[in-house]
Coordinates of C-alpha atoms in Angstrom, one line a residue:
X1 CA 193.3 196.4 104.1
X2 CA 192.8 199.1 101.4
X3 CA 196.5 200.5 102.1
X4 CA 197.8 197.5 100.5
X5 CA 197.3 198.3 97.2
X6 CA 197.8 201.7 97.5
X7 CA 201.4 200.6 98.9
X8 CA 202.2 197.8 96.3
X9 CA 201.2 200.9 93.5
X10 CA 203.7 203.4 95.6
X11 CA 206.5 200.7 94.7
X12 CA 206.1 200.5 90.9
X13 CA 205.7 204.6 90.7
X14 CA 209.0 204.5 92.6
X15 CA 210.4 202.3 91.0
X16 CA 211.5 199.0 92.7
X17 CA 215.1 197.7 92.0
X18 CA 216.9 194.1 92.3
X19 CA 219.7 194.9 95.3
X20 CA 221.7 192.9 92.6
X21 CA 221.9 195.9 90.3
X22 CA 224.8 197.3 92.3
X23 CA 225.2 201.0 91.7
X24 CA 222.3 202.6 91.0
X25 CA 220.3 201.2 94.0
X26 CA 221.5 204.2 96.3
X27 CA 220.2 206.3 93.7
X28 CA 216.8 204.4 93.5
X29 CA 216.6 204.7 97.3
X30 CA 217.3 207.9 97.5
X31 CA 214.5 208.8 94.9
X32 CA 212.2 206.8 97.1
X33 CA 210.7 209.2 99.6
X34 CA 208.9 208.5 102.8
X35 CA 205.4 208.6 102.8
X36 CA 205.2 211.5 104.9
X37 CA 205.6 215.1 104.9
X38 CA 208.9 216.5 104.0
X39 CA 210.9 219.0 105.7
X40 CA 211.5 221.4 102.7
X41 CA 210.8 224.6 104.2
X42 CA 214.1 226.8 104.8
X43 CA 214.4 229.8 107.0
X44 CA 214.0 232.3 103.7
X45 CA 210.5 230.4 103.3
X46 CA 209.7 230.7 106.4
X47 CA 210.5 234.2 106.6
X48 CA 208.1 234.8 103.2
X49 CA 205.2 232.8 104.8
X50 CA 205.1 234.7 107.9
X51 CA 205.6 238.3 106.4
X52 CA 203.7 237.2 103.2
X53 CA 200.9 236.1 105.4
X54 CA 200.6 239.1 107.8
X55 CA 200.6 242.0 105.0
X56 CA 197.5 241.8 103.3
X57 CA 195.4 244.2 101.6
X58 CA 195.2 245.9 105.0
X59 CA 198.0 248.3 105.0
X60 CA 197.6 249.4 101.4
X61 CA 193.7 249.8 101.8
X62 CA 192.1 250.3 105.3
X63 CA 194.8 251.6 107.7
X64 CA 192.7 254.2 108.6
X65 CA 190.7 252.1 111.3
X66 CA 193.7 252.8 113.9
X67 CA 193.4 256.5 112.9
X68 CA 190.2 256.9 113.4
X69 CA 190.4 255.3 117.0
X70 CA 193.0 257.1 118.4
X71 CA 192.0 260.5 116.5
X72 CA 196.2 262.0 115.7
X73 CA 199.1 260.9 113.8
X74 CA 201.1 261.0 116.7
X75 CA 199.1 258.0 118.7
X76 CA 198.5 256.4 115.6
X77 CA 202.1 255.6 114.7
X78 CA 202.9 254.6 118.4
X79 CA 199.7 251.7 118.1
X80 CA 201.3 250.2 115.0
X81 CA 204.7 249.9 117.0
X82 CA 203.4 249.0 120.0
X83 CA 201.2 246.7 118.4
X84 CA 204.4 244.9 116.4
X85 CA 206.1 245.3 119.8
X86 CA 202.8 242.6 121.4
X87 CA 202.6 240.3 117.9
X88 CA 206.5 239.4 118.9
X89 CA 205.9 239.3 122.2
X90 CA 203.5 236.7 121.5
X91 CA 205.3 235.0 118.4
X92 CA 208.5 234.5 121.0
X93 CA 205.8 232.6 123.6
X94 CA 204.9 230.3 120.1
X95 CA 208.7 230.4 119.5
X96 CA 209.1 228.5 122.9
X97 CA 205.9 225.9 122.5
X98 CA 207.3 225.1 118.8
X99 CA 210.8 224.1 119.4
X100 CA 209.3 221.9 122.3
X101 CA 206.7 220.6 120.9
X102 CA 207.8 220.1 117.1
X103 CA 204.3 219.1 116.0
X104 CA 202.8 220.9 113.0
X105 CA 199.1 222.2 113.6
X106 CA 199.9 225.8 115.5
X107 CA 197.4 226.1 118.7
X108 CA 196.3 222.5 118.3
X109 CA 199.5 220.1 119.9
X110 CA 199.7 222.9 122.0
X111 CA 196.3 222.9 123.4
X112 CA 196.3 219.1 123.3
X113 CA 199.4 218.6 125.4
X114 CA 198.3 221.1 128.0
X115 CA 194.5 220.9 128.8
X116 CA 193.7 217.4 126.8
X117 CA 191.9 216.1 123.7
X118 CA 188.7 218.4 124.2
X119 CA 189.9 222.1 124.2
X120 CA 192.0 220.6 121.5
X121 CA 189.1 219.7 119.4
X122 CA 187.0 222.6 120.0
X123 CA 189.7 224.8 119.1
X124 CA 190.2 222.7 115.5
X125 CA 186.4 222.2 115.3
X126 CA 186.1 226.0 114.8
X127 CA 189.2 226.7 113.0
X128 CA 189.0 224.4 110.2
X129 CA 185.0 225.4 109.8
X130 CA 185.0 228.4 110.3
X131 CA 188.2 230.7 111.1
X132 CA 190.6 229.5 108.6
X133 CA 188.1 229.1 105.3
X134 CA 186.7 232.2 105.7
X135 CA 189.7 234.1 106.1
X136 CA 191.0 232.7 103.2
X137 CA 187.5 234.0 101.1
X138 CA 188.1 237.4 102.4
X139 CA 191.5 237.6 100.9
X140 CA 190.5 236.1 98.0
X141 CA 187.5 238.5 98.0
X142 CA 190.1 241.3 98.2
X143 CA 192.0 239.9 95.5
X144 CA 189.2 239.6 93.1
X145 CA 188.2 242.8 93.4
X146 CA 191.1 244.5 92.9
X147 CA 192.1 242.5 90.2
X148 CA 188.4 243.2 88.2
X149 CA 188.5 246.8 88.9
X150 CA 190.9 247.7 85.7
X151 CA 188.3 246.3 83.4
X152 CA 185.3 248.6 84.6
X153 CA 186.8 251.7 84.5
X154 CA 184.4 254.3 86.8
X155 CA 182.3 251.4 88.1
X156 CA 182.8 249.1 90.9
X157 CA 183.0 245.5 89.2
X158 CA 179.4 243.1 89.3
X159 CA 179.7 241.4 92.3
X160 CA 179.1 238.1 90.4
X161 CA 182.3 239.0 88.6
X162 CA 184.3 239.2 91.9
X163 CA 182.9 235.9 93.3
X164 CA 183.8 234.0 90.3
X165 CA 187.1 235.5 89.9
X166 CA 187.7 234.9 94.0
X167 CA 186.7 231.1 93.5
X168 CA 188.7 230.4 90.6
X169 CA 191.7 232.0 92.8
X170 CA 190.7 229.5 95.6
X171 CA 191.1 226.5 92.8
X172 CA 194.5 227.7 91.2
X173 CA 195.8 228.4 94.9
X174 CA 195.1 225.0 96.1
X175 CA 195.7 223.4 92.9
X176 CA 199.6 224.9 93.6
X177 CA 199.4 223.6 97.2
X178 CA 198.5 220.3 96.1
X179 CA 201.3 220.0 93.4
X180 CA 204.3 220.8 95.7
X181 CA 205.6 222.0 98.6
X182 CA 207.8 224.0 96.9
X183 CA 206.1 225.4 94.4
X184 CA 203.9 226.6 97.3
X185 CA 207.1 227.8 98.9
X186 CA 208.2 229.5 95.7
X187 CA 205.1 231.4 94.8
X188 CA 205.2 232.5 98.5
X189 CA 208.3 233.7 98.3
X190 CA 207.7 235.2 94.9
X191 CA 204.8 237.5 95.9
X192 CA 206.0 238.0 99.4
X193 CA 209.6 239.5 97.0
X194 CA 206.2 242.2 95.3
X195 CA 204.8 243.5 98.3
X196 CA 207.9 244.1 99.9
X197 CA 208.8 245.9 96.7
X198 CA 206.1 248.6 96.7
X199 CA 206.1 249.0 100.4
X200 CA 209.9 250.1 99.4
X201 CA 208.7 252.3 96.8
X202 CA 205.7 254.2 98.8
X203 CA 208.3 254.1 101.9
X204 CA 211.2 256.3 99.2
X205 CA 208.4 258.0 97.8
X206 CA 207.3 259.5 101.1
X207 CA 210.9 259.8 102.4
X208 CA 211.3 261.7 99.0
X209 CA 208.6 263.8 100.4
X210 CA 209.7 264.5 104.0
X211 CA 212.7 265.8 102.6
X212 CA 211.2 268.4 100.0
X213 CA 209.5 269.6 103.0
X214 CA 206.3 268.1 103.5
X215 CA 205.9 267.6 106.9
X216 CA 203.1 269.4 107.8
X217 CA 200.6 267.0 108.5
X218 CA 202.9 264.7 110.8
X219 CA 203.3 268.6 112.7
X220 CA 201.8 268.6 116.2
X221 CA 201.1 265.3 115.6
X222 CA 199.6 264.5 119.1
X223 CA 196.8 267.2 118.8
X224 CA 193.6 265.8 118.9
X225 CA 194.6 262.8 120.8
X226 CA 191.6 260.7 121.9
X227 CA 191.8 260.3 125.9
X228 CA 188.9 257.6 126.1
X229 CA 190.4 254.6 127.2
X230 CA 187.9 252.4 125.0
X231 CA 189.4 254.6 122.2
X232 CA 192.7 253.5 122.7
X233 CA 191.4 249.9 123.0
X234 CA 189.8 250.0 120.1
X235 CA 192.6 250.8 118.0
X236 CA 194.8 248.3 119.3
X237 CA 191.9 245.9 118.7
X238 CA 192.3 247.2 115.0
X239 CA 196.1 247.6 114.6
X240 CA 197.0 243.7 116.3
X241 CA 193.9 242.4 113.9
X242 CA 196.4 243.9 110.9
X243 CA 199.1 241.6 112.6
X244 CA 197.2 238.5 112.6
X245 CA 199.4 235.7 110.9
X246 CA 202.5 236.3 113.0
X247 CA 201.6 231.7 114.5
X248 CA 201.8 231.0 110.8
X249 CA 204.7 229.0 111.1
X250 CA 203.9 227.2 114.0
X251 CA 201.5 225.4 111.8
X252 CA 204.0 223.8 109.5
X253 CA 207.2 222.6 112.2
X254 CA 206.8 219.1 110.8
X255 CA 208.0 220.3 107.1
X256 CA 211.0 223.2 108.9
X257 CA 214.3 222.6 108.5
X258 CA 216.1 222.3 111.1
X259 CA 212.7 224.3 113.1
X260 CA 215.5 224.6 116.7
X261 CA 217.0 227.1 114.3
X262 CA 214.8 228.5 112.0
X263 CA 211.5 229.1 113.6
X264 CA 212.6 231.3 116.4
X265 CA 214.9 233.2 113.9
X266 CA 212.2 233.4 111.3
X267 CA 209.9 234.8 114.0
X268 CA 212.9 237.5 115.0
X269 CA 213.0 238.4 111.5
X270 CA 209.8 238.7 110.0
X271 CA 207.7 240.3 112.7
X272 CA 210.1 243.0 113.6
X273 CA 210.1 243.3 109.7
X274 CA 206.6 243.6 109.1
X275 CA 206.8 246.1 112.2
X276 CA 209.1 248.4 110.5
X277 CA 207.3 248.6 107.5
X278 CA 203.8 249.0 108.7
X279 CA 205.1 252.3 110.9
X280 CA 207.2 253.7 107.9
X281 CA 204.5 253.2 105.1
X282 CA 201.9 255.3 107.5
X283 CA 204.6 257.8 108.2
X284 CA 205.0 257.9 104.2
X285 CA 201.1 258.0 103.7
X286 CA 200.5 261.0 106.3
X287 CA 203.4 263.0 104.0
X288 CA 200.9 263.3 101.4
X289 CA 197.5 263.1 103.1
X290 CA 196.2 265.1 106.0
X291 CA 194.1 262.7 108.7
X292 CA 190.9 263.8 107.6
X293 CA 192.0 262.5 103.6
X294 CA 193.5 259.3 104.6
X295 CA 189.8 258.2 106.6
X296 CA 188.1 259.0 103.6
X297 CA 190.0 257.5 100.7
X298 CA 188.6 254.2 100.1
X299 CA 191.8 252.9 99.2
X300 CA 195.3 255.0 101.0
X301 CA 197.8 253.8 99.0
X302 CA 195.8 253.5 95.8
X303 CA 195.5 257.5 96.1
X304 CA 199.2 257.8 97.4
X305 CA 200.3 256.6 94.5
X306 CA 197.8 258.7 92.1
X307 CA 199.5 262.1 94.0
X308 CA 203.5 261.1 94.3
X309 CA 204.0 258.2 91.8
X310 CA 202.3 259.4 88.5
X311 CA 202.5 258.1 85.6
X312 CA 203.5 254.9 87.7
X313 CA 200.8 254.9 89.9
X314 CA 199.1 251.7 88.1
X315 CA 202.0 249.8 89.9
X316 CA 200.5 250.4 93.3
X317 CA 196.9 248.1 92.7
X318 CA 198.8 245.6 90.3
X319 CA 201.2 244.8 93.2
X320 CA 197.8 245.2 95.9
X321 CA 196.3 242.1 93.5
X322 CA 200.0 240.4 94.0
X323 CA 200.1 240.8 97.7
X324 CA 196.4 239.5 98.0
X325 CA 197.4 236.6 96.1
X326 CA 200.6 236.2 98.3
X327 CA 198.7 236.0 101.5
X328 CA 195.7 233.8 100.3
X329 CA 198.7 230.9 98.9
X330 CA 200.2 231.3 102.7
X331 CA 196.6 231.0 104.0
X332 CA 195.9 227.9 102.4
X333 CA 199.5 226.2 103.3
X334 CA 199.1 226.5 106.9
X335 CA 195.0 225.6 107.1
X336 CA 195.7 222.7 105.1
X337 CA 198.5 221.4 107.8
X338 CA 195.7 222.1 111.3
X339 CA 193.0 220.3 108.9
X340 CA 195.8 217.4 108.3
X341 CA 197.3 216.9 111.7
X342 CA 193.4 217.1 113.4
X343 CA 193.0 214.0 111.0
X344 CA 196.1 212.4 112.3
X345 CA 194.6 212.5 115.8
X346 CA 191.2 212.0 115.6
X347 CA 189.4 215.0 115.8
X348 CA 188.6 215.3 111.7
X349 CA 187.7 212.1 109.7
X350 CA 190.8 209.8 108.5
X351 CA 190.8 211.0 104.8
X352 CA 191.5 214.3 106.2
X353 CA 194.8 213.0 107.8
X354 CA 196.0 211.6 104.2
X355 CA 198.9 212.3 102.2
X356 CA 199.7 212.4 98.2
X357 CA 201.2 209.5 97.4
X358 CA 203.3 210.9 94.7
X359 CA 203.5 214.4 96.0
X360 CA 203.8 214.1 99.6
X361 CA 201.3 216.8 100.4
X362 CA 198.2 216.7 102.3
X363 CA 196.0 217.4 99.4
X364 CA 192.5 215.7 100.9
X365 CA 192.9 218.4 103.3
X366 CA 193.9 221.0 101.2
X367 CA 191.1 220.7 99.0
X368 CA 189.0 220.3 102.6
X369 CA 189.4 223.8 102.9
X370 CA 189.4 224.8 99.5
X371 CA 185.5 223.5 99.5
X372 CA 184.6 225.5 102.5
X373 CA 186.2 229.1 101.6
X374 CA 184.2 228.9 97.9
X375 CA 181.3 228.0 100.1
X376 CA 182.2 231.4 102.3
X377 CA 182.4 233.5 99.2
X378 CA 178.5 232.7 98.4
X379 CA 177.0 235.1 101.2
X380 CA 177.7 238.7 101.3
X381 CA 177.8 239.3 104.6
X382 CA 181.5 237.2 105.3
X383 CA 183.2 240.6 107.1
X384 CA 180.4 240.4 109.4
X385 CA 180.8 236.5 110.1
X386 CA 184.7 236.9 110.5
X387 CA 184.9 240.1 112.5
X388 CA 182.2 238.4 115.2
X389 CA 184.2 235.1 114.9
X390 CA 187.4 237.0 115.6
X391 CA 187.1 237.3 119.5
X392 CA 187.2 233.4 119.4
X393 CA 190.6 233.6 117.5
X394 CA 192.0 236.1 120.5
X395 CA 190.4 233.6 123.1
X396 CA 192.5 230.7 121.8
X397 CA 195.8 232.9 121.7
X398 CA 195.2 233.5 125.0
X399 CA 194.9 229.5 125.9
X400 CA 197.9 229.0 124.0
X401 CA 199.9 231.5 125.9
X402 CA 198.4 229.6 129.2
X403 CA 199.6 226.7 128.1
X404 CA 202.8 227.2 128.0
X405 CA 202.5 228.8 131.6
X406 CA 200.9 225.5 132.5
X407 CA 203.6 223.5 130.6
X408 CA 206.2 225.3 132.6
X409 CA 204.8 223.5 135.9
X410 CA 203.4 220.2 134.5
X411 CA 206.2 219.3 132.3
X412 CA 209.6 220.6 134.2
X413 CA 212.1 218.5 132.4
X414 CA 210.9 218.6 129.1
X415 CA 213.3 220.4 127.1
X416 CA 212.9 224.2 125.9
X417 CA 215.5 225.0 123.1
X418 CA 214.0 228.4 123.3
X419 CA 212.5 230.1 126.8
X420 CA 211.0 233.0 127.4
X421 CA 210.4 235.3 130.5
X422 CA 207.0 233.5 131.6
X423 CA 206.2 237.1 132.2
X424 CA 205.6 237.7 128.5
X425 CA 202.9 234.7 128.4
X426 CA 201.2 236.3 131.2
X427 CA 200.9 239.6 129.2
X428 CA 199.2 237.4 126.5
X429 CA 197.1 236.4 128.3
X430 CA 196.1 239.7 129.7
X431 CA 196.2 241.4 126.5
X432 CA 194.2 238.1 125.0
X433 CA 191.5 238.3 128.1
X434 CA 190.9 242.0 126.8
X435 CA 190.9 241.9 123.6
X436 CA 188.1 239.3 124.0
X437 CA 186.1 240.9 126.0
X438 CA 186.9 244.5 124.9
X439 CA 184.5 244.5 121.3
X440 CA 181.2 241.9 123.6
X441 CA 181.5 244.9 126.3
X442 CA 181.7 247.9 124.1
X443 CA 178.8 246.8 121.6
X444 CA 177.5 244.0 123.3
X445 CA 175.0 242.0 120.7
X446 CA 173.8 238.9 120.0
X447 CA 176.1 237.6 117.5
X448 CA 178.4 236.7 119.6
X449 CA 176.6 234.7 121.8
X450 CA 175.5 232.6 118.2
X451 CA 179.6 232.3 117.7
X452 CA 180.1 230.7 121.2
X453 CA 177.2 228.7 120.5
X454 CA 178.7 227.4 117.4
X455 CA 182.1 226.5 119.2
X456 CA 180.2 224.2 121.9
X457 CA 178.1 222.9 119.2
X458 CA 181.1 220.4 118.5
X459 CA 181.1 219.0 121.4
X460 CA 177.6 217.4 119.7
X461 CA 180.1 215.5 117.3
X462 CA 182.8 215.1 119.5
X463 CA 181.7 212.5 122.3
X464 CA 179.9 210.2 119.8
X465 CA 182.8 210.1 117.0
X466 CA 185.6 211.4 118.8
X467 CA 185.7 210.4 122.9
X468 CA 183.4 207.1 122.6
X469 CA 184.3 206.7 118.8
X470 CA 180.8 204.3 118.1
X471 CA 181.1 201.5 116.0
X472 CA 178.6 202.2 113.7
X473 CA 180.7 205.7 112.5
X474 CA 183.3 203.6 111.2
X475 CA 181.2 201.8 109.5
X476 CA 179.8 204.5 107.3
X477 CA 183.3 206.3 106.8
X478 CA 185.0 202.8 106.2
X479 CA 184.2 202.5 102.5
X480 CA 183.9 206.3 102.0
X481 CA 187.3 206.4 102.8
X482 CA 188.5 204.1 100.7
X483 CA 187.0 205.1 97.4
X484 CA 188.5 208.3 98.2
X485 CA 191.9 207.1 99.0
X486 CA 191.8 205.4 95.7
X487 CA 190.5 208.4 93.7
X488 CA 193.0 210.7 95.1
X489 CA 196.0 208.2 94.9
X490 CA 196.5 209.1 98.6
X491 CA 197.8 207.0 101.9
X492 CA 198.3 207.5 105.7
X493 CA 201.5 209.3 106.4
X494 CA 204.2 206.8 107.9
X495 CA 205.7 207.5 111.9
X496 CA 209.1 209.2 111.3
X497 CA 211.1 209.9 114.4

């Protein structure tokens, strides 16, 4: 009932026409868009979303946590690339599941189509609460901090500072994400243009190195070598966590162009990208800095550049501040499409599933999320909710790997533009089963049991609003809903086959 107005005020801001007028109403209908998400994300865009979402602040300021597991240079390089070697292994298996299943929402349609509406929600239920928000507070954290450090020279900056700046971050990121797609797009590909710029100039800088000679460090480079099997665990534990973003696309197939095309290729592109320049910037790093100097500099490339790019080393934290920024913007565009489609379906309330009517972007849910990472940014503990939190995150790329396994037999004739060896989703799995288990077994505490705790607690919302969908919820959300649909000038998204 409400979506009648909303429909008769998307005609006059379109601009109705009399078929009489003759010429321009081909132009008119052209400037009238459906009301529904719109492919405008190319292959460069995607490219920039995947690499601008996987490099961080990571690489430029805690690589050491794979060094310090696997105790050499030597073993340390071979993680990274064996590590971008299992992130593509993975991103192919997404590849497949995405050009079959061309739904927007990465894990989720996945999930849905192979083990039904409840694994579906559960995984939703803690990515949109919990997984997603406070990710996007961390880098945000990161950002603000870097960002405040040049005004208190010799001091770290108040940490009231670095809140406030990280919030109003949060608002000017999902402001952009609420205006446009492409402005989204654009920034992304913007920043993603920065950080691929200084990883260029540490990568010549230590090439620049090498060459003059300084090689020493990257000498005997396997002495030391850690033989503990936990170790070795342990780092790739660290060095895939560096990966993490390489599904990022998967969450926005709805708005790909032409995603048969483009998502696989993106995929063969970026993460092989990323790849490369995560092994060459530690080989540049170690031409500088001996092992024991790289674990205890609180920020590696920070003091790479203060040794080999003086008087330019200010560029290295300005373009750390830039990549921060880069990867909280792709952050936000892909929670806000799970947070969207989990409204479309059911699992989230309806305003959730609601598009801009002039904008065509899913800006309730955008904002959704926006909410929850300034709420995330309050405590001071976040690394310690996120780091307990991220065993779920393995567990469910582990069911999506499954799924596809499952697909394979339950849905024979569906058709796969892109198929991998099912041997690769079984090493998923297996890697994902490990990787799981690998940080409850080796420090086993009770956190984690509170985080599986959390992830079943949905199931409290999900039979009564969800799988029996009472009468009496409606009734309550009814005019909530539409008070906000009217504030927000937003409308369900129309079916387009």
């Amino acid at each position: 009932m409400e979506d009648s107005s909303i429909r008769k005020r998307k005609d006059m801001l379109n601009g109705s026409v009399d078929p009489s007028i003759g010429s321009n109403s081909q132009n008119s209908e052209e400037e009238v868009k459906t009301t529904a998400l719109q492919k405008q994300v190319g292959l460069i865009s995607g490219i920039c979303l995947i690499v601008g979402t996987m490099i961080g602040s990571g690489i430029f300021i805690s690589p050491k946590s794979v060094l310090a597991s696997t105790g050499a240079v030597g073993p340390c390089l071979c993680i990274w690339a064996a590590c971008g070697v299992l992130a593509t292994l993975g991103a192919l298996c997404y590849a497949e599941l995405g050009t079959m299943i061309t739904k927007s929402g990465g894990e989720y349609p996945y999930l849905m189509e192979a083990f039904g509406s409840m694994m579906a929600y559960l995984y939703s239920w803690t990515t949109i609460m919990v997984l997603k928000p406070s990710s996007f507070a961390i880098i945000a954290l990161s950002f603000a901090e870097y960002a405040a450090t040049p005004f208190y020279p010799g001091c770290t900056p108040p940490g009231l500072v670095i809140k406030c700046l990280a919030a109003a971050s949060i608002l000017l990121i999902v402001l952009v994400n609420c205006l446009s797609v492409k402005l989204a797009s654009y920034v992304q590909n913007f920043f993603t243009a920065a950080k691929l710029f200084i990883i260029l100039v540490i990568v010549v800088a230590g090439m620049v190195m090498l060459a003059q000679g300084k090689t020493k460090h990257l000498e005997n480079a396997f002495e030391g070598t850690t033989t503990s099997v936990g170790d070795i665990g342990l780092a790739f534990y660290n060095g895939l966590w560096a990966y993490d973003g390489w599904n990022q696309l998967n969450y926005i197939t709805e708005e790909l162009k032409n995603p048969y095309r483009n998502l696989p290729l993106a995929i063969i592109i970026g993460i092989p990208l990323v790849s490369v320049c995560y092994v060459l910037v530690n080989i540049a790093y170690f031409s500088v800095m001996s092992p024991t100097e790289v674990l205890q500099s609180p920020a590696v490339a920070v003091t790479f550049g203060d040794r080999v790019l003086y008087p330019m080393s200010w560029m290295v934290p300005l373009f750390v501040v830039f990549s921060t920024f880069g990867a909280a913007n792709g952050s936000c565009f892909t929670a806000g499409r799970l947070t969207f489609v989990a409204g479309r379906e059911g699992h989230m309330v309806k305003i959730l599933s609601y598009i801009s009517l002039k904008r065509c972007t899913p800006s309730p849910a955008l904002i959704f999320n926006g909410i929850l990472a300034i709420f995330y940014i309050l405590p001071a503990d976040i690394n310690t909710l996120i780091n307990y939190f991220s065993f779920a995150q393995w567990a469910f790329y582990g069911l999506t790997a499954l799924a596809l396994i499952v697909m394979r037999f339950t849905m024979k004739d569906r058709k796969r533009p892109v198929k991998v060896p099912i041997v690769i989703a079984g090493l998923v799995v297996v890697v994902s089963v490990y990787l799981v288990l690998a940080p409850i077994i080796d420090k086993p505490e009770l956190e984690y049991l509170y985080c599986t705790i959390f992830i079943f607690s949905g199931l409290i919302f999900y039979f009564p609003l969800v799988y029996y969908k009472f009468s009496w919820t409606r009734k309550i959300m009814r005019p909530i809903t539409m008070h906000l649909q009217l504030l927000m000038e937003v409308v369900p998204p129309e079916k387009v086959e």
